[in-house]
Amino acid sequence: GLYRILYEGRRLRPRHATTMYNSSAAGLANGTLDSGVLGLSFDPNLPITSFVTYNLLNVIICAVLPIPLASSMVAVAVVLYGMVLGLLINTVSTVIGCWLSLIIVRHMCRPRVIRLLGRYEEKWQALDFAIVEEGFQIALLIRLAPVAPLVLSNVLLSMTSISQRTYLWTTAVGI
């Protein structure tokens, strides 16, 4: 399964772009290579730990971090796991992060923001209705347009009333 692919097949071999020598004297004496990305080290001898670290980092970046790092995480996954497996792993963890963002915004932020709209709440309801009526088309267009960071598009779509199912599959296709 996945463990065999990660542990035996690829062993998370570092590539040129993110490979750096361990700066400690012991690391240099042993010739140890660490694959370091975004200040984190992905140890090729601990594939499961590296896998979990990458996925947790990607989920956090896609869910709550308002800095556009999601595209960098695609490159990191490809470097760590190869093209096909890296894109698959990145897509799954990105969709999970976006789903977490949906839950946070829908249940914690949306009611407060709608209350703050005051006299503009009726206009918001009309806009929300229009987006829900068009369903997947608008959600997919927002995901495909490279004009906003992933977290911002998560928040914008989460503020609407589109279904979770539409939100998730348009996220998977649109990223």
GROMACS .gro file of C-alpha atoms in nm, residues 25-147:
model
  123
   25ALA     CA    1   2.989   1.854   1.221
   26ALA     CA    2   2.843   1.508   1.290
   27GLY     CA    3   2.610   1.542   0.991
   28LEU     CA    4   2.896   1.637   0.761
   29ALA     CA    5   3.112   1.356   0.892
   30ASN     CA    6   2.834   1.106   0.822
   31GLY     CA    7   2.750   1.262   0.486
   32THR     CA    8   2.386   1.303   0.593
   33LEU     CA    9   2.151   1.478   0.351
   34ASP     CA   10   1.830   1.642   0.467
   35SER     CA   11   1.555   1.752   0.234
   36GLY     CA   12   1.464   2.087   0.390
   37VAL     CA   13   1.163   2.288   0.279
   38LEU     CA   14   1.013   2.601   0.437
   39GLY     CA   15   1.246   2.562   0.732
   40LEU     CA   16   1.137   2.202   0.797
   41SER     CA   17   1.341   1.891   0.742
   42PHE     CA   18   1.189   1.592   0.566
   43ASP     CA   19   1.412   1.301   0.665
   44PRO     CA   20   1.441   1.035   0.394
   45ASN     CA   21   1.488   0.769   0.664
   46LEU     CA   22   1.151   0.851   0.827
   47PRO     CA   23   0.902   0.842   0.538
   48ILE     CA   24   0.586   0.819   0.750
   49THR     CA   25   0.692   1.112   0.969
   50SER     CA   26   0.775   1.316   0.659
   51PHE     CA   27   0.442   1.223   0.502
   52VAL     CA   28   0.245   1.329   0.812
   53THR     CA   29   0.449   1.650   0.850
   54TYR     CA   30   0.392   1.748   0.488
   55ASN     CA   31   0.018   1.680   0.504
   56LEU     CA   32  -0.035   1.868   0.832
   57LEU     CA   33   0.163   2.163   0.701
   58ASN     CA   34  -0.035   2.167   0.375
   59VAL     CA   35  -0.370   2.141   0.555
   60ILE     CA   36  -0.280   2.437   0.777
   61ILE     CA   37  -0.157   2.642   0.481
   62CYS     CA   38  -0.473   2.571   0.283
   63ALA     CA   39  -0.712   2.620   0.575
   64VAL     CA   40  -0.600   2.924   0.767
   65LEU     CA   41  -0.273   3.080   0.653
   66PRO     CA   42  -0.351   3.395   0.452
   67ILE     CA   43  -0.014   3.386   0.277
   68PRO     CA   44  -0.018   3.238  -0.076
   69LEU     CA   45   0.196   2.931  -0.014
   70ALA     CA   46  -0.037   2.665  -0.157
   71SER     CA   47   0.136   2.661  -0.496
   72SER     CA   48   0.473   2.620  -0.324
   73MET     CA   49   0.340   2.314  -0.147
   74VAL     CA   50   0.264   2.154  -0.484
   75ALA     CA   51   0.630   2.189  -0.579
   76VAL     CA   52   0.736   2.050  -0.241
   77ALA     CA   53   0.514   1.743  -0.288
   78VAL     CA   54   0.653   1.680  -0.635
   79VAL     CA   55   1.010   1.710  -0.508
   80LEU     CA   56   0.943   1.475  -0.215
   81TYR     CA   57   0.722   1.212  -0.379
   82GLY     CA   58   0.760   1.243  -0.756
   83MET     CA   59   0.516   1.390  -1.005
   84VAL     CA   60   0.211   1.161  -0.989
   85LEU     CA   61   0.218   1.061  -0.623
   86GLY     CA   62   0.314   1.416  -0.519
   87LEU     CA   63   0.021   1.570  -0.705
   88LEU     CA   64  -0.218   1.312  -0.561
   89ILE     CA   65  -0.096   1.365  -0.204
   90ASN     CA   66  -0.109   1.742  -0.246
   91THR     CA   67  -0.460   1.737  -0.392
   92VAL     CA   68  -0.598   1.524  -0.109
   93SER     CA   69  -0.441   1.730   0.168
   94THR     CA   70  -0.539   2.057  -0.002
   95VAL     CA   71  -0.903   1.949  -0.028
   96ILE     CA   72  -0.897   1.850   0.341
   97GLY     CA   73  -0.752   2.192   0.430
   98CYS     CA   74  -1.016   2.370   0.223
   99TRP     CA   75  -1.290   2.163   0.387
  100LEU     CA   76  -1.156   2.262   0.729
  101SER     CA   77  -1.168   2.625   0.617
  102LEU     CA   78  -1.529   2.578   0.506
  103ILE     CA   79  -1.628   2.442   0.846
  104ILE     CA   80  -1.450   2.721   1.036
  105VAL     CA   81  -1.593   3.003   0.823
  106ARG     CA   82  -1.947   2.863   0.798
  107HIS     CA   83  -1.990   2.795   1.167
  108MET     CA   84  -1.781   3.065   1.330
  109CYS     CA   85  -1.751   3.361   1.094
  110ARG     CA   86  -2.048   3.365   0.858
  111PRO     CA   87  -2.322   3.437   1.114
  112ARG     CA   88  -2.121   3.726   1.260
  113VAL     CA   89  -2.040   3.878   0.922
  114ILE     CA   90  -2.404   3.859   0.810
  115ARG     CA   91  -2.510   4.036   1.131
  116LEU     CA   92  -2.253   4.309   1.065
  117LEU     CA   93  -2.391   4.371   0.715
  118GLY     CA   94  -2.690   4.550   0.865
  119ARG     CA   95  -2.885   4.724   0.591
  120TYR     CA   96  -2.679   4.545   0.322
  121GLU     CA   97  -2.789   4.202   0.438
  122GLU     CA   98  -3.067   4.191   0.178
  123LYS     CA   99  -2.816   4.256  -0.101
  124TRP     CA  100  -2.594   3.982   0.038
  125GLN     CA  101  -2.885   3.738   0.042
  126ALA     CA  102  -2.958   3.819  -0.324
  127LEU     CA  103  -2.592   3.765  -0.417
  128ASP     CA  104  -2.580   3.442  -0.217
  129PHE     CA  105  -2.896   3.318  -0.391
  130ALA     CA  106  -2.746   3.395  -0.733
  131ILE     CA  107  -2.427   3.205  -0.649
  132VAL     CA  108  -2.620   2.906  -0.519
  133GLU     CA  109  -2.843   2.905  -0.829
  134GLU     CA  110  -2.539   2.888  -1.058
  135GLY     CA  111  -2.392   2.630  -0.821
  136PHE     CA  112  -2.080   2.461  -0.944
  137GLN     CA  113  -2.011   2.704  -1.231
  138ILE     CA  114  -1.926   3.003  -1.014
  139ALA     CA  115  -1.743   2.793  -0.756
  140LEU     CA  116  -1.535   2.629  -1.026
  141LEU     CA  117  -1.459   2.962  -1.195
  142ILE     CA  118  -1.344   3.109  -0.864
  143ARG     CA  119  -1.115   2.810  -0.811
  144LEU     CA  120  -0.976   2.817  -1.164
  145ALA     CA  121  -0.908   3.192  -1.173
  146PRO     CA  122  -0.559   3.260  -1.037
  147VAL     CA  123  -0.654   3.601  -0.897
   0.00000   0.00000   0.00000
